[in-house]
CSV table of C-alpha atoms and ligand atoms in Angstrom, one decimal:
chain,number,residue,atom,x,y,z
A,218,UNK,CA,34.8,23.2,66.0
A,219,UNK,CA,37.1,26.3,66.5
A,220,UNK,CA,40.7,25.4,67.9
A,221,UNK,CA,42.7,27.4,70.3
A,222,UNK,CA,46.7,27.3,69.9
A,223,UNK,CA,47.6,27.9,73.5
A,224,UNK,CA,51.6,27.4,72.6
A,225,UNK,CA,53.2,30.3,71.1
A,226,UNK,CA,56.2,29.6,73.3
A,227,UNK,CA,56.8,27.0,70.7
A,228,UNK,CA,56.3,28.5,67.6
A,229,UNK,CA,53.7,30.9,66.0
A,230,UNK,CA,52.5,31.3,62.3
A,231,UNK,CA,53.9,33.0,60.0
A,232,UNK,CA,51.6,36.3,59.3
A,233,UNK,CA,50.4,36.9,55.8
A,234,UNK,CA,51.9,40.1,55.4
A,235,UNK,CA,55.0,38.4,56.2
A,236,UNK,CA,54.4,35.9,53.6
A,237,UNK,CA,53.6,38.6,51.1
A,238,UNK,CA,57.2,39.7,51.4
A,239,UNK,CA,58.5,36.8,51.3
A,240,UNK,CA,57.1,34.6,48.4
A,241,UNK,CA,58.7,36.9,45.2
A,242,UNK,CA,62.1,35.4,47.0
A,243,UNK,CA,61.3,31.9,46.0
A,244,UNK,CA,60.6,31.9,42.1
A,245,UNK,CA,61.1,35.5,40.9
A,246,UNK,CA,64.3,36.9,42.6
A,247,UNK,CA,65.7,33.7,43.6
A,248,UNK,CA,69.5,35.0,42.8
A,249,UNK,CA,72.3,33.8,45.1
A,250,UNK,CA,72.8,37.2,47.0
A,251,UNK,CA,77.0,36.0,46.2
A,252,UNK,CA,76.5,35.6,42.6
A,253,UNK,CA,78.1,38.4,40.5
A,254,UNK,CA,75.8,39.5,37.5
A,255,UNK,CA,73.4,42.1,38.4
A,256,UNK,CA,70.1,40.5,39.7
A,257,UNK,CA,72.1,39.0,42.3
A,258,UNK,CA,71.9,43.0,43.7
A,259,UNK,CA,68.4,42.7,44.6
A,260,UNK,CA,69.4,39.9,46.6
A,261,UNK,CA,71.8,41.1,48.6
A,262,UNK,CA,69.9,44.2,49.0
A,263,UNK,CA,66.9,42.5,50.5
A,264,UNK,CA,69.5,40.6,52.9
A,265,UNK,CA,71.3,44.5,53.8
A,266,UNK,CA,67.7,45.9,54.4
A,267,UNK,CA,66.5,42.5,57.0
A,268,UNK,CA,69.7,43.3,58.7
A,269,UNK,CA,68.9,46.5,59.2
A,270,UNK,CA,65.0,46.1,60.2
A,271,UNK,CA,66.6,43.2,62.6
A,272,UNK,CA,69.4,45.6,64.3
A,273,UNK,CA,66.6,48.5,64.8
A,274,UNK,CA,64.2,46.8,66.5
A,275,UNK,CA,66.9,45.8,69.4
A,276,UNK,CA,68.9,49.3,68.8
A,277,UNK,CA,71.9,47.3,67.2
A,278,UNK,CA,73.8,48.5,64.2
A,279,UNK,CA,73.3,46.6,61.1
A,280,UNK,CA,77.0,45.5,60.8
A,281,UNK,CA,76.4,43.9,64.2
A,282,UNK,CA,74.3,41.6,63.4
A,283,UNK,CA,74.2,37.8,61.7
A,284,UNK,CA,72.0,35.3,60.1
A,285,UNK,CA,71.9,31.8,60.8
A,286,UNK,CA,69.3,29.4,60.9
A,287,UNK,CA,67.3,29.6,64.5
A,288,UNK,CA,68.2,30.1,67.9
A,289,UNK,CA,69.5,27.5,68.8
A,290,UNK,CA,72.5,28.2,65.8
A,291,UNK,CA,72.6,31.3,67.4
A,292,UNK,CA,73.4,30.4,71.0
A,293,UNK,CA,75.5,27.7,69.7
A,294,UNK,CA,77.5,30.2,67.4
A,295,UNK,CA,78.2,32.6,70.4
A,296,UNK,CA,79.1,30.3,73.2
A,297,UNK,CA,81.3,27.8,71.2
A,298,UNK,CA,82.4,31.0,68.9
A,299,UNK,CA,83.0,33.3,71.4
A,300,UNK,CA,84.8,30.7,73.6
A,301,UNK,CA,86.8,28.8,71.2
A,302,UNK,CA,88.2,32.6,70.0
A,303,UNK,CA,89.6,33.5,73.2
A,304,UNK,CA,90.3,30.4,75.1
A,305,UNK,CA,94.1,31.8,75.3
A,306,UNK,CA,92.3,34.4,77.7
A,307,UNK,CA,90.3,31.9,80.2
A,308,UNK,CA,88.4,29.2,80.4
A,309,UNK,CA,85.7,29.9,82.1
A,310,UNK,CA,81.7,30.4,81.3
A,311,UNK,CA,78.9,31.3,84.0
A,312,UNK,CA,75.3,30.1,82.9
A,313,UNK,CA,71.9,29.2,84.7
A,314,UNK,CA,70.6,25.6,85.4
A,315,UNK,CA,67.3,26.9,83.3
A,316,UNK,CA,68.8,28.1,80.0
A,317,UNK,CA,67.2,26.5,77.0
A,318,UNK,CA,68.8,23.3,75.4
A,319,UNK,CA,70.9,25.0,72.8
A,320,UNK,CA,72.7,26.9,75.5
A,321,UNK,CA,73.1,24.2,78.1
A,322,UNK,CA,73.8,21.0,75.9
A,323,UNK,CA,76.4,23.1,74.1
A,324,UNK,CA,78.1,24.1,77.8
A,325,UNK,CA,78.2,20.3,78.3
A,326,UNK,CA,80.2,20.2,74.9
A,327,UNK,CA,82.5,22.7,75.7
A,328,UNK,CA,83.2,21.2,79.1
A,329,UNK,CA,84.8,18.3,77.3
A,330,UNK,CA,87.0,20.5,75.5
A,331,UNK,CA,88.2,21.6,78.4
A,332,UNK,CA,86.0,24.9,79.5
A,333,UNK,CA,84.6,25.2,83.1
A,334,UNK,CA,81.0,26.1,83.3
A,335,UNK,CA,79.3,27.5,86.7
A,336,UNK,CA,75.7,27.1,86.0
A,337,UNK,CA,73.6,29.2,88.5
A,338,UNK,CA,71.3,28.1,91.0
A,339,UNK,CA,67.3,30.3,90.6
A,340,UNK,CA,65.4,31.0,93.6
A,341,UNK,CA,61.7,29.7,93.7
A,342,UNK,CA,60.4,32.3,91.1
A,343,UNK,CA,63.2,31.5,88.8
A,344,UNK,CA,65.7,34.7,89.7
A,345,UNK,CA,69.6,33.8,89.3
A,346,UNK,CA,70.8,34.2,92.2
A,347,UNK,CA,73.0,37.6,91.6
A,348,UNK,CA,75.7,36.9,94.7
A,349,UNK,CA,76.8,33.6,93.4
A,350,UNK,CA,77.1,35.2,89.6
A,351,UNK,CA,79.3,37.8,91.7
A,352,UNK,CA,81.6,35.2,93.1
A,353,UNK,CA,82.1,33.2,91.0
A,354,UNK,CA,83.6,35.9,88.0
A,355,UNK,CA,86.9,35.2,88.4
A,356,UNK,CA,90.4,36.3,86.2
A,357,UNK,CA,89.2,33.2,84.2
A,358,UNK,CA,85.7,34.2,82.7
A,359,UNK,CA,85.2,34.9,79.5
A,360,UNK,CA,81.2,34.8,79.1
A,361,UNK,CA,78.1,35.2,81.4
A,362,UNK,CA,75.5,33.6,78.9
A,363,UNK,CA,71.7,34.3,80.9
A,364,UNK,CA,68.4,34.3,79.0
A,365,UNK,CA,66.3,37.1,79.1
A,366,UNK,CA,63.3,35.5,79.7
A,367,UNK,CA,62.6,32.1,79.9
A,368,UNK,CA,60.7,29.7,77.6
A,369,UNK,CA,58.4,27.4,80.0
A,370,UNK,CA,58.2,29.5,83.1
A,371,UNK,CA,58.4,32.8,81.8
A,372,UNK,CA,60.2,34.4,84.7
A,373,UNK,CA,62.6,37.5,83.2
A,374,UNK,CA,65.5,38.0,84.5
A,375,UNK,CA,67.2,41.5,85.9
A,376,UNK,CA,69.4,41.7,82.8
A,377,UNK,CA,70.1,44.9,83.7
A,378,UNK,CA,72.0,44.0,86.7
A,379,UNK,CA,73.8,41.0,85.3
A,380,UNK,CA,74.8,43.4,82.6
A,381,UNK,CA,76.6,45.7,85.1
A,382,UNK,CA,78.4,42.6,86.7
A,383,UNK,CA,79.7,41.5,83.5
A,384,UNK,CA,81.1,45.1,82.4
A,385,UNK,CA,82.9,45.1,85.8
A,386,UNK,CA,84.8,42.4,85.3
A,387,UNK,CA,85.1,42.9,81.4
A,388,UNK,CA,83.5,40.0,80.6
A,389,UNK,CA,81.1,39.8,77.5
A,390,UNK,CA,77.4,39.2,78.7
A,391,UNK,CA,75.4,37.3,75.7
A,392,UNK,CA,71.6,37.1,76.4
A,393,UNK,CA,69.6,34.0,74.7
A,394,UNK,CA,66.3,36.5,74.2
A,395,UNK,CA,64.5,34.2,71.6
A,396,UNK,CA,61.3,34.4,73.9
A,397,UNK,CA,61.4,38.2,74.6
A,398,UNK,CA,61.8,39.5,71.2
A,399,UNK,CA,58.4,40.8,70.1
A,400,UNK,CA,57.4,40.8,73.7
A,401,UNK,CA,59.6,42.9,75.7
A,402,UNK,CA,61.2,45.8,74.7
A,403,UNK,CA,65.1,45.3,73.7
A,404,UNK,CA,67.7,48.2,73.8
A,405,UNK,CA,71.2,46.0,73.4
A,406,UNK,CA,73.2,50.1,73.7
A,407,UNK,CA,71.0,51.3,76.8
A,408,UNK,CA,70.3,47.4,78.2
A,409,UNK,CA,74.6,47.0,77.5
A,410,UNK,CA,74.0,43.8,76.0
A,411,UNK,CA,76.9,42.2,74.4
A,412,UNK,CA,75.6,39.5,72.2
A,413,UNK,CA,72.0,38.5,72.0
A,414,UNK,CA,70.2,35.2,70.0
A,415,UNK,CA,66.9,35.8,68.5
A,416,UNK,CA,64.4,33.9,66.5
A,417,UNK,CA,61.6,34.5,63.7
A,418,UNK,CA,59.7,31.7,64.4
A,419,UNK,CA,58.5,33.0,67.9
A,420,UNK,CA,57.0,36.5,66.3
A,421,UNK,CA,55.2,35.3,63.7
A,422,UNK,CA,58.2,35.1,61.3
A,423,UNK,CA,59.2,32.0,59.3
A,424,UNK,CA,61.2,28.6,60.9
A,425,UNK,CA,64.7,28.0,60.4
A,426,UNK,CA,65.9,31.7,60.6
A,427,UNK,CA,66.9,33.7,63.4
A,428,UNK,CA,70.1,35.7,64.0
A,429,UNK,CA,72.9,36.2,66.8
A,430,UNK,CA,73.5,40.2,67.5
A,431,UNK,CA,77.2,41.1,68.8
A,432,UNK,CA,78.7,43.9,69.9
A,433,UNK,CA,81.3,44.9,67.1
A,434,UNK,CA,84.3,44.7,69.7
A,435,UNK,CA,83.9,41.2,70.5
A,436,UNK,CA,85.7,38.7,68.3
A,437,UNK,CA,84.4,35.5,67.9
A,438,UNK,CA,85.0,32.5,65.2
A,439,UNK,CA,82.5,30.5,62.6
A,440,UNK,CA,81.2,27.4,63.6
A,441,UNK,CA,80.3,26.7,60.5
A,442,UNK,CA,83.2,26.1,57.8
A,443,UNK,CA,82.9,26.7,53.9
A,444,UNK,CA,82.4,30.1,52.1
A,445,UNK,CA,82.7,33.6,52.9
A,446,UNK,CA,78.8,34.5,53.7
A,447,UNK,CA,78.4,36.5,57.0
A,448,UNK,CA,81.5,38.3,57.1
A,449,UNK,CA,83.4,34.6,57.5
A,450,UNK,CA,81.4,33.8,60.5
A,451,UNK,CA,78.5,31.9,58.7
A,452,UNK,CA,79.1,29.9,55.7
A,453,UNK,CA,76.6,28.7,53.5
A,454,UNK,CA,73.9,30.2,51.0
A,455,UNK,CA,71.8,32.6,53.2
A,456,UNK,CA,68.1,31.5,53.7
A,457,UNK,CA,66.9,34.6,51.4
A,458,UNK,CA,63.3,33.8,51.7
A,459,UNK,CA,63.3,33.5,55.7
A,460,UNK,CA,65.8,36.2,55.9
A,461,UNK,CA,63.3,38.8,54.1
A,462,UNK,CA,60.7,37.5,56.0
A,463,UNK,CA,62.3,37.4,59.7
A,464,UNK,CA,62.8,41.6,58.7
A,465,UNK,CA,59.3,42.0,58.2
A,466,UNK,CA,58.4,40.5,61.2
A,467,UNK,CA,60.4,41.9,63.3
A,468,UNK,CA,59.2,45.8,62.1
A,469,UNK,CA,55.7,44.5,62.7
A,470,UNK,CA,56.0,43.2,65.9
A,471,UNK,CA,57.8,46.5,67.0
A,472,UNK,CA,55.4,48.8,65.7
A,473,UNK,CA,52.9,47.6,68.1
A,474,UNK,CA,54.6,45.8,71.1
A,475,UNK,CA,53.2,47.5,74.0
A,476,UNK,CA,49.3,47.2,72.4
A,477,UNK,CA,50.7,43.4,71.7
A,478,UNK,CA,52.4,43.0,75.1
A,479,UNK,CA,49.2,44.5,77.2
A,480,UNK,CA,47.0,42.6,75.6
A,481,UNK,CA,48.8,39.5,76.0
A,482,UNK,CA,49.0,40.5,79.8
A,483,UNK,CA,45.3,41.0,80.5
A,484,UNK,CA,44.4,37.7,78.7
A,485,UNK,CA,47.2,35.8,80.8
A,486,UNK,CA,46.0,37.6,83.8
A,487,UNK,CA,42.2,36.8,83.9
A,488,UNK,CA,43.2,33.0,82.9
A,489,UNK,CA,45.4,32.5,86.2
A,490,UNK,CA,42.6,33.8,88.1
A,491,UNK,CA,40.2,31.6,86.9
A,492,UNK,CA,42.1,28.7,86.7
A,493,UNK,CA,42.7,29.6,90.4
A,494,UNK,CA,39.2,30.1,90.8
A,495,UNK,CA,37.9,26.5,89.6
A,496,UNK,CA,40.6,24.4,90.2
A,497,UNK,CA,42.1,23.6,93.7
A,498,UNK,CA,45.0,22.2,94.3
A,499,UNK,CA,47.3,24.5,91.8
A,500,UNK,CA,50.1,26.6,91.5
A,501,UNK,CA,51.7,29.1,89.5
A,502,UNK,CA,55.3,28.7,88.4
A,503,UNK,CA,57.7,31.6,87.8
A,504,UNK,CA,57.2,35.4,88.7
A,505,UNK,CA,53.6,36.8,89.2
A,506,UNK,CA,54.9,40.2,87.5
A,507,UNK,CA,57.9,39.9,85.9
A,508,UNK,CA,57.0,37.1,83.4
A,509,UNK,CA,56.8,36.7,79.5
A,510,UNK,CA,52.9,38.2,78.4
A,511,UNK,CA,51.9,35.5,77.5
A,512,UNK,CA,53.0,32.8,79.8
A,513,UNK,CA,51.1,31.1,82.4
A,514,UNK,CA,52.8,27.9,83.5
A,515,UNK,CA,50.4,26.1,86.5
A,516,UNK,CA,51.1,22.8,88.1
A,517,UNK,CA,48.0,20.6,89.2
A,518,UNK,CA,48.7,18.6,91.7
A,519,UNK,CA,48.1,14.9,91.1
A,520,UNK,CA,47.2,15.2,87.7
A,521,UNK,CA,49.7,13.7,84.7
A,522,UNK,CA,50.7,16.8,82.5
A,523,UNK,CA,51.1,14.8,79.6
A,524,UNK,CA,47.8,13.3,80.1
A,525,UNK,CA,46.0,16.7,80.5
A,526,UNK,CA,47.2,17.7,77.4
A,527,UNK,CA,46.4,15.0,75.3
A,528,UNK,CA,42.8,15.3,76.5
A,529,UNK,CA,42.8,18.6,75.8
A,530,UNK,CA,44.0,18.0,72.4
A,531,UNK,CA,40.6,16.5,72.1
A,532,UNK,CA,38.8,19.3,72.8
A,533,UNK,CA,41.2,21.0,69.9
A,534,UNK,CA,43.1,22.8,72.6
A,535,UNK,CA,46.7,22.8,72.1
A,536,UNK,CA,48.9,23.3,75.2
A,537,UNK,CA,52.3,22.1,76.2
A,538,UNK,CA,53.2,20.1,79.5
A,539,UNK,CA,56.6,21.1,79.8
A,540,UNK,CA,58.7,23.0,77.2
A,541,UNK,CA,58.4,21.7,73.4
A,542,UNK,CA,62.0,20.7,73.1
A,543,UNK,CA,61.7,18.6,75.9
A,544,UNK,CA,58.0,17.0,75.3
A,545,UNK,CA,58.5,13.3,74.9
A,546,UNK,CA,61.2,13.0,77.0
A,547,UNK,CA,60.0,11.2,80.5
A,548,UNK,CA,62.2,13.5,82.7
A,549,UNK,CA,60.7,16.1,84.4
A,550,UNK,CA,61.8,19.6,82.9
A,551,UNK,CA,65.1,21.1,84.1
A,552,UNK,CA,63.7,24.5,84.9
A,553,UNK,CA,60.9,23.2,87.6
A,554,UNK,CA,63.4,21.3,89.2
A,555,UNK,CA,65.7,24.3,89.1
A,556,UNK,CA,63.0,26.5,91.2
A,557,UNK,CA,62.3,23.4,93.3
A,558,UNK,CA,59.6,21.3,92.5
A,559,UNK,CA,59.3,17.8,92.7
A,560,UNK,CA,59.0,15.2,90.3
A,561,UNK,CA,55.6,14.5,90.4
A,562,UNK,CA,54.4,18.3,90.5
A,563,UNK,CA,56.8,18.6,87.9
A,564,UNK,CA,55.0,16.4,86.0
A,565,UNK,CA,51.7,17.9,87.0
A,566,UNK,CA,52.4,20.8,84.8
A,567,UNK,CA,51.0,22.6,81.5
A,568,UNK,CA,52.2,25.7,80.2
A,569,UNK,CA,49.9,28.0,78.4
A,570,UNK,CA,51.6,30.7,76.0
A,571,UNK,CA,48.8,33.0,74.5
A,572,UNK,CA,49.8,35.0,70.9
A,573,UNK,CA,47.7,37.6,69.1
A,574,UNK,CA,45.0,35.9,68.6
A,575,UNK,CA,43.6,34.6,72.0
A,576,UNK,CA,40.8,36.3,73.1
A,577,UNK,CA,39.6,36.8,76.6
A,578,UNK,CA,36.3,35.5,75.4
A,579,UNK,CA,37.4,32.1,74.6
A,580,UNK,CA,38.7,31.3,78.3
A,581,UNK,CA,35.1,30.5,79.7
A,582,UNK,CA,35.4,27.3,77.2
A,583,UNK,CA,39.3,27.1,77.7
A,584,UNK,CA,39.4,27.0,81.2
A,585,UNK,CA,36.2,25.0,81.5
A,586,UNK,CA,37.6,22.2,79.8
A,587,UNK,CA,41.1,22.3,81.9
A,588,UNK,CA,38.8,22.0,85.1
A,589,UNK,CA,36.8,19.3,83.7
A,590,UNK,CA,39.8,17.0,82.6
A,591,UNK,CA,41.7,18.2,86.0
A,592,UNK,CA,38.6,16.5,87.8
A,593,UNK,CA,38.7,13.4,85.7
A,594,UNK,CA,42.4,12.5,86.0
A,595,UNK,CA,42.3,13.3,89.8
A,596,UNK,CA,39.1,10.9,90.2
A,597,UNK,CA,41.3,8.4,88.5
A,598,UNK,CA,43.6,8.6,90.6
A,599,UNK,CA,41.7,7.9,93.4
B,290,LIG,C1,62.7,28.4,70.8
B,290,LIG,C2,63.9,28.7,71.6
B,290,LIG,C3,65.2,28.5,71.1
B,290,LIG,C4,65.5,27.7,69.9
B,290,LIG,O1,65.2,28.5,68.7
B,290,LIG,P1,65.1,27.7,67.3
B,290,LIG,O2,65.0,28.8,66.3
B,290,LIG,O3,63.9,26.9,67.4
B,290,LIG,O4,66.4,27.0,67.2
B,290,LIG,C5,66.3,28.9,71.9
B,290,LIG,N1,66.1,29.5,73.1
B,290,LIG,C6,64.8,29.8,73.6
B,290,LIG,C7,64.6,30.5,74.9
B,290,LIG,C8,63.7,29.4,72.8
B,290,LIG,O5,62.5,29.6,73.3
């Protein structure tokens, strides 16, 4: 029976020719890109040359950019970094109440070392609201930290605008863009982007790699402590393997990101509508337009999310009911609560990310099954 992965929000696969590149790192020119006798060359080489594929797709220089291991290291890198650095010049950080884990749990961390943290209110499509991150820059701020687009909802934010806010006031604007890389097109110069987090795993790259981009004015401190790796700002061996590996995925998914993107769109598309067409009772989270390609996120009323996708695991569908980070956890997900829905529809909800290989002619089945299992758990409830 064929399967349909339905959650590229949470990770992708790594592509073969990705793997290609990426395997003669293991065995063959496995040499510690620090080491000093000549092989060690290539390594550092192939490190030099991911930096640069990573700093071209999002119009960085190379010298502007740094590995770590995800984005999660990323965001925490920037905001405890970034903050720590230059906490003799404020104290303050603006963020929204639907940032992803890594950027909100390590707010909370910074708040007990004494940093104040705004977190934005969204409207009902998941917009920060741009007149409270107006007020509430003040002599204070150091960091407006908003994601570009988000991971359950989709929704992407005018980064442009926040962008301009934060130059006003001189305050360094770091974008968490892990979903939007290999979806949206990224110019950090023209988009004036301070610091942005990234992540191979969501375009088709290898897990445990990703990398922070910042603006070479900005000083910010490790997070990490031991060797010299990464200019000082990174210690430990670099991930040679999933470095190489996040480069070559990166070039590939920029040499066809608007095919990728419009594709993505037109699959998305025709699944709201039929969803919307055999299922009553639903209702569509985040911005019609502006939103991730591939995201649909749809609450059905009265129905148990978790449920829902546990059936449809059955049929070898694999969906998420809120974001993957947060699966598990009993509470309804931060980011539907933020745009104002309640616990139950909340609960009531599946998100559907779609990657290169969905098809438009596997929704008859797809959606088929989501209004058959929709029924059943609302005749249940009964
Ligand atoms: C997946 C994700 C992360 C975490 O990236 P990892 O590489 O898994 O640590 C951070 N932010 C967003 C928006 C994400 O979707």
């Amino acid at each position: 029976m064929k399967e349909f992965y339905l959650d590229h929000a949470a990770t992708t696969y790594v592509k073969p020719e990705v793997l290609d590149v990426m395997l003669p790192f293991f065995c063959d020119k496995f040499a510690n890109p620090s080491s000093m006798y000549k092989i060690a060359k290539d390594s550092r080489e192939a490190v030099e040359h991911a930096r640069e594929q990573v700093a071209k797709a999002i119009g960085a220089d190379a010298d502007e950019i740094y590995f770590t291991s995800g984005g999660s290291e990323a965001d925490n890198l920037i905001i405890k970094g970034y903050a720590r650095a230059n906490k003799d010049k404020g104290n303050h950080i603006i963020t929204s109440k639907i940032e992803h884990m890594a950027v909100l749990e390590t707010c909370k961390m910074l708040e007990k070392e004494g940093f104040e943290i705004t977190y934005l209110d969204v409207d009902e499509n998941g917009f920060v609201d741009l007149e409270q991150l107006k007020q509430s820059v003040n002599s204070q701020t150091l960091l407006i930290s908003i994601m570009l687009a988000n991971n359950e909802i989709g929704t992407i934010q005018p980064v442009d605008e926040i962008a301009k806010i934060a130059k006003q006031n001189g305050v360094l604007f770091h974008t968490d863009a892990v979903q939007a890389v290999g979806n949206l097109k990224i110019d950090v110069k023209k988009m004036d982007i301070g610091a942005l987090s990234l992540s191979a795993h969501k375009f088709y790259g290898p897990k445990g790699v990703g990398a922070l981009y910042i603006r070479k004015k900005y000083n910010f401190q490790s997070i990490i402590s031991g060797g010299h790796q990464e200019k000082h700002k990174r210690a430990g061996t670099e991930n040679l393997p999933g470095i190489v590996g996040m480069g070559k995925a990166i070039e590939l998914a920029m040499s066809n990101l608007e095919e990728h993107a419009e594709k993505l769109i037109n699959v998305r598309d025709e699944y709201i509508e039929k969803i919307f067409e055999r299922v009553p009772n639903v209702r569509l989270n985040g911005d019609k337009t502006k939103r991730l390609p591939g995201n649909a996120n749809i609450s059905f009323e009265g129905v148990g999310g978790a449920s829902l996708l546990l059936m449809l695991s059955e049929d070898k569908i694999y969906v998420s009911s809120a974001s993957a980070c947060t699966a598990g956890l009993a509470t309804p997900s931060h980011v539907l609560k933020a745009i104002g829905l309640s616990d139950e529809l909340a609960n009531a909800t599946l998100r559907v990310t779609f990657g290169e290989n969905s098809s438009k002619s596997d929704l008859e089945y797809i959606v088929e099954k989501i209004a058959e299992n929709v029924n059943k758990l609302r005749k249940l409830k009964k």
